[in-house]
Coordinates of C-alpha atoms in Angstrom, one line a residue:
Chain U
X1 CA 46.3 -84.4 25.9
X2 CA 44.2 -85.7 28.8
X3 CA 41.5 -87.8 27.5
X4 CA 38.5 -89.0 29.7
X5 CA 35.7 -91.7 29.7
X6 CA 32.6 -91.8 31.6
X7 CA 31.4 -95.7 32.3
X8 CA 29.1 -97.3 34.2
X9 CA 25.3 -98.5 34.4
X10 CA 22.3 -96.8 32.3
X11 CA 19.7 -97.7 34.5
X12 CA 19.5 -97.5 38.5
X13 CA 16.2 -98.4 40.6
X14 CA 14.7 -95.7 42.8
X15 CA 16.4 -95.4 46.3
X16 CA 19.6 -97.6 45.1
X17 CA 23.1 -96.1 44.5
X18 CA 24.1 -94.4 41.4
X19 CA 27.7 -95.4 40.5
X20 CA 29.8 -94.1 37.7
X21 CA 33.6 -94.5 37.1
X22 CA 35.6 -92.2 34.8
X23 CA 38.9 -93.4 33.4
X24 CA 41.6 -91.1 32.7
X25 CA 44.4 -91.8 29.3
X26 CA 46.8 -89.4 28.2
X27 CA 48.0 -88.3 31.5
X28 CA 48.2 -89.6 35.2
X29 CA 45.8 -89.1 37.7
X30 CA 48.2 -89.1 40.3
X31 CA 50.4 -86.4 38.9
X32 CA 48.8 -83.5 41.3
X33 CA 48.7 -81.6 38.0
X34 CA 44.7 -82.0 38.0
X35 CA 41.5 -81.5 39.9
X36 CA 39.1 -84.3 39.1
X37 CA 35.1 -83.4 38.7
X38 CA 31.6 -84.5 38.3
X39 CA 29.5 -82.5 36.2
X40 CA 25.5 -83.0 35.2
X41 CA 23.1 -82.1 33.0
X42 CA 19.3 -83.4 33.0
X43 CA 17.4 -83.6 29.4
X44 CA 16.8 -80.3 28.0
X45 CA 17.9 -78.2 31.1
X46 CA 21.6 -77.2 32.2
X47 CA 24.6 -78.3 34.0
X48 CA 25.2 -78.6 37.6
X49 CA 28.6 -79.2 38.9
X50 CA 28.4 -81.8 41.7
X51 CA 31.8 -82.4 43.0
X52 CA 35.4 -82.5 42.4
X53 CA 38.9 -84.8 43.8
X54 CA 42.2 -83.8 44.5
X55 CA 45.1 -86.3 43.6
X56 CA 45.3 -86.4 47.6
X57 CA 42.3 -87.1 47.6
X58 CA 40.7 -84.0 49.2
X59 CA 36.9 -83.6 48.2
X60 CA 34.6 -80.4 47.5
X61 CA 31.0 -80.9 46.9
X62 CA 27.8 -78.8 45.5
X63 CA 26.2 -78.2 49.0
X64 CA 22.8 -79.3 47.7
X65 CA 24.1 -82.8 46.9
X66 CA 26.7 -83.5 49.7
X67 CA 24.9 -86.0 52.1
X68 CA 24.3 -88.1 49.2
X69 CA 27.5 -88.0 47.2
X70 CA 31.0 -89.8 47.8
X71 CA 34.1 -89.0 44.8
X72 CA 37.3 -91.4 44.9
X73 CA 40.3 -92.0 43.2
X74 CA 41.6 -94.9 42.7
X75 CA 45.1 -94.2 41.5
X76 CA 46.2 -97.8 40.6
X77 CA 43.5 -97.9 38.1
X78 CA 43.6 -94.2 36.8
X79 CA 40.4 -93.5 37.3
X80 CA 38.2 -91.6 40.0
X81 CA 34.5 -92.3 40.6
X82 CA 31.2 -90.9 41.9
X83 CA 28.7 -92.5 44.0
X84 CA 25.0 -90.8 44.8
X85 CA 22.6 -93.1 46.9
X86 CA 19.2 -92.5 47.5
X87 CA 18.4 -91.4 44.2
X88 CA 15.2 -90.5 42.9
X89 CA 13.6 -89.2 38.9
X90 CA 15.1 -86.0 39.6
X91 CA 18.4 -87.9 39.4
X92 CA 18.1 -88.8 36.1
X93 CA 20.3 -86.9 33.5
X94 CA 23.7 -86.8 31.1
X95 CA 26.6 -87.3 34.1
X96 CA 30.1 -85.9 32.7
X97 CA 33.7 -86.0 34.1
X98 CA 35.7 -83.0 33.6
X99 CA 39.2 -82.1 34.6
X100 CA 40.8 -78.6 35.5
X101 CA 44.6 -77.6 36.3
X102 CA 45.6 -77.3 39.7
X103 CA 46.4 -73.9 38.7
X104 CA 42.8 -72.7 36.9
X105 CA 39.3 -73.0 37.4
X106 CA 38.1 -73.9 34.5
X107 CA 37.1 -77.6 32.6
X108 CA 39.3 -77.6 30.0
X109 CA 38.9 -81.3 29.8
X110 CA 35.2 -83.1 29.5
X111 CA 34.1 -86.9 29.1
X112 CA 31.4 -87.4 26.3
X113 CA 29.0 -88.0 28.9
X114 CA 26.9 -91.3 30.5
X115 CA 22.8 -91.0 30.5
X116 CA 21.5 -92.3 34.0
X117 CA 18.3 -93.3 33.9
X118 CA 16.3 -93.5 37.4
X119 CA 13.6 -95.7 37.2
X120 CA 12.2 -98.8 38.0
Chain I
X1 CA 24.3 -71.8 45.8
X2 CA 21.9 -70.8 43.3
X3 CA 22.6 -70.6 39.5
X4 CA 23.9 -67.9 37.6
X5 CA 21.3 -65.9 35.8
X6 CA 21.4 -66.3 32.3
X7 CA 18.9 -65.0 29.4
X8 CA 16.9 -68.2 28.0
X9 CA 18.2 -67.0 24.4
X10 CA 19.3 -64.7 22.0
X11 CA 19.6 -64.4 18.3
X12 CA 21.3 -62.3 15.6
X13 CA 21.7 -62.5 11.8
X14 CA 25.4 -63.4 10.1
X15 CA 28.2 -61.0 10.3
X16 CA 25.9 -59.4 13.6
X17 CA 27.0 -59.5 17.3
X18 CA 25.2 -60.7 20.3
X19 CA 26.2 -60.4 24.2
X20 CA 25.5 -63.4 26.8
X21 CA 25.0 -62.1 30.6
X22 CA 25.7 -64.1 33.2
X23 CA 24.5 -62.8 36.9
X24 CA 25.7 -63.7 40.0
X25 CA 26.8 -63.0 43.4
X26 CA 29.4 -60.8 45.4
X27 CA 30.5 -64.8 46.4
X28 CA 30.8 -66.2 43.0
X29 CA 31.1 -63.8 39.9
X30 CA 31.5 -60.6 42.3
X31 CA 34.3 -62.0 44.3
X32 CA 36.9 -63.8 41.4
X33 CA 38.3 -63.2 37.8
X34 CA 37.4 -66.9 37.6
X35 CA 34.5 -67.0 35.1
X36 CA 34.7 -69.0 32.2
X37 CA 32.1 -69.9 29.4
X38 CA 31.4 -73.4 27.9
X39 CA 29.8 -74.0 24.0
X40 CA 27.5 -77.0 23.5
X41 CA 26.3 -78.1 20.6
X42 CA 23.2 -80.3 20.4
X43 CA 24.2 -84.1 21.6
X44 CA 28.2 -83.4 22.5
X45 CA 30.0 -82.2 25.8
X46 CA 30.6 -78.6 27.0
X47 CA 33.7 -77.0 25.3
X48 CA 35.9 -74.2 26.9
X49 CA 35.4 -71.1 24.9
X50 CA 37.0 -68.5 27.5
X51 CA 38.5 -68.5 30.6
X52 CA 39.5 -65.9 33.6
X53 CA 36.9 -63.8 32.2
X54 CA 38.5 -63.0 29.3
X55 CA 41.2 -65.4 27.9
X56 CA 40.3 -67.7 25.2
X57 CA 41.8 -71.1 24.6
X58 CA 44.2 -72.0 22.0
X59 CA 41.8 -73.0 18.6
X60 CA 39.2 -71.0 19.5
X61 CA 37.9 -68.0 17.5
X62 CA 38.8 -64.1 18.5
X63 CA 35.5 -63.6 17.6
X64 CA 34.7 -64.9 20.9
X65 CA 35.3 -62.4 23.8
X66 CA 34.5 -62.0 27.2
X67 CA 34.6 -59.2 30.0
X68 CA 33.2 -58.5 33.4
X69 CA 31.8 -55.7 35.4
X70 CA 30.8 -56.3 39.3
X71 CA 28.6 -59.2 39.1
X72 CA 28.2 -59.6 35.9
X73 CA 30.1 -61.1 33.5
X74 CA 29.4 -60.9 30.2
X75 CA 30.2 -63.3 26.6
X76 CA 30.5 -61.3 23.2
X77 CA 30.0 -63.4 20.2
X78 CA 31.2 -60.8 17.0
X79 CA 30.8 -61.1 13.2
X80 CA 28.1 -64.1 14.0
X81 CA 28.4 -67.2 11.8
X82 CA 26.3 -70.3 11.4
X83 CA 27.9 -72.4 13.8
X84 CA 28.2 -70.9 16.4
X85 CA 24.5 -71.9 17.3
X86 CA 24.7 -73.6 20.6
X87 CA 24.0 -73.7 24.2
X88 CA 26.2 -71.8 26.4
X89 CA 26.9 -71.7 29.7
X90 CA 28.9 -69.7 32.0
X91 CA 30.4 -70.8 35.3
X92 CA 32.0 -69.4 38.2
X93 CA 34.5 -69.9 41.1
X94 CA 33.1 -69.5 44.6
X95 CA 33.8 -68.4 47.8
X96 CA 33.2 -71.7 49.4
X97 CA 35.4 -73.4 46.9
X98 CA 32.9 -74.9 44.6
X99 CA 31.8 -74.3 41.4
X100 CA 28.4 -72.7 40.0
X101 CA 27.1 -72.4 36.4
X102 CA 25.1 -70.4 34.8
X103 CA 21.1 -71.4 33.5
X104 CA 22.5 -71.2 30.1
X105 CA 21.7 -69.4 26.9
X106 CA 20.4 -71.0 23.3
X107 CA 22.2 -68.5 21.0
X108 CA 19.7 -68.6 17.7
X109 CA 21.2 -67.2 14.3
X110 CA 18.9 -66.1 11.9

């Protein structure tokens, strides 16, 4: 059972770089079994996929957020990341990782979820 | 893309049954049998409740059923108990390869 956990800073200033890291237990990243995504969800409103990873480390991205976004994998580490710069308020929300099958497409597999706060 | 359309809620008494919409496109809903429908609780991540349309996940109720005509799909929540007062939230494959979700529903029970 693939198990995953959201980490990285609560707070990020206005204009700076939003980084988040999701680790992955219970399975390898690398075993091209998995697609590897980002998912948000600001307070009281709903979700909004924003990208996904390939073990190979292709890349699909929500057209509304693709000049600002960069997903990785490090494979060493089991864990893939997400990176949005130039963020603003409208930034701010509950930033999930979520895995699906190579085969489906569907997120069987969800992180409990980071808050992000953009402020300064 | 633009977000599936959803209504804001709907409610039923116990033991009742209550029907989600989800409306999208001929490039997302239109185009795939790749819709599938999340539960969220207040405070806790999404959870699968039914995929490709109609399939439900091991562990989860067959009081939960889901079906799709053109572009809309549709979530069918039968013999309505307690907990199953939640968000929901439908999402779709696209024709561009990404994914899209739906505005999402507060399902109220009386």
């Amino acid at each position: 059972q693939v198990q995953l956990q959201e980490s990285g800073p609560g707070l990020v200033k206005p204009s700076q770089t939003l980084s988040l890291t999701c680790t992955v237990s219970g399975g390898s990243i690398s075993s091209g079994n998995y697609y590897w995504s980002w998912i948000r969800q600001p307070a009281g409103k709903g979700l909004e996929w924003i990208g996904r990873i390939y073990t190979s480390g292709s890349t699909s991205y929500n057209p509304s957020l693709k000049s600002r976004i960069t997903i990785s994998v490090d494979t060493s580490k089991n864990q893939f990341s997400l990176k949005l710069n130039s963020v603003t308020a409208a930034d701010t929300a509950v930033y999930y990782c979520a895995s699906h099958s190579w085969s489906g497409y569907y997120f069987d597999y969800w992180g409990q979820g980071t808050l992000v706060t953009v402020s300064s | 893309q633009s977000a599936l359309t959803q209504p804001p809620s709907v409610s039923g008494s116990p033991g009742q049954s209550v029907t989600i919409s989800c409306t999208g496109t001929s490039s997302d809903v239109g185009s795939y049998n790749r819709v599938s429908w999340y539960q969220q609780p207040p405070g806790t991540a999404p959870k699968l409740m039914i995929y490709d349309v109609s399939n439900r996940p091991s562990g989860v109720p067959d009081r939960f059923s889901g079906s799709k005509s053109g572009n809309t799909a549709s979530l069918t929540i039968s013999g309505l108990q307690a907990e199953d007062e939640a968000d929901y939230y439908c999402s779709s494959y696209t024709s561009s390869s990404t994914y899209v979700f739906g505005t999402g529903t507060k399902v109220i029970v009386l």
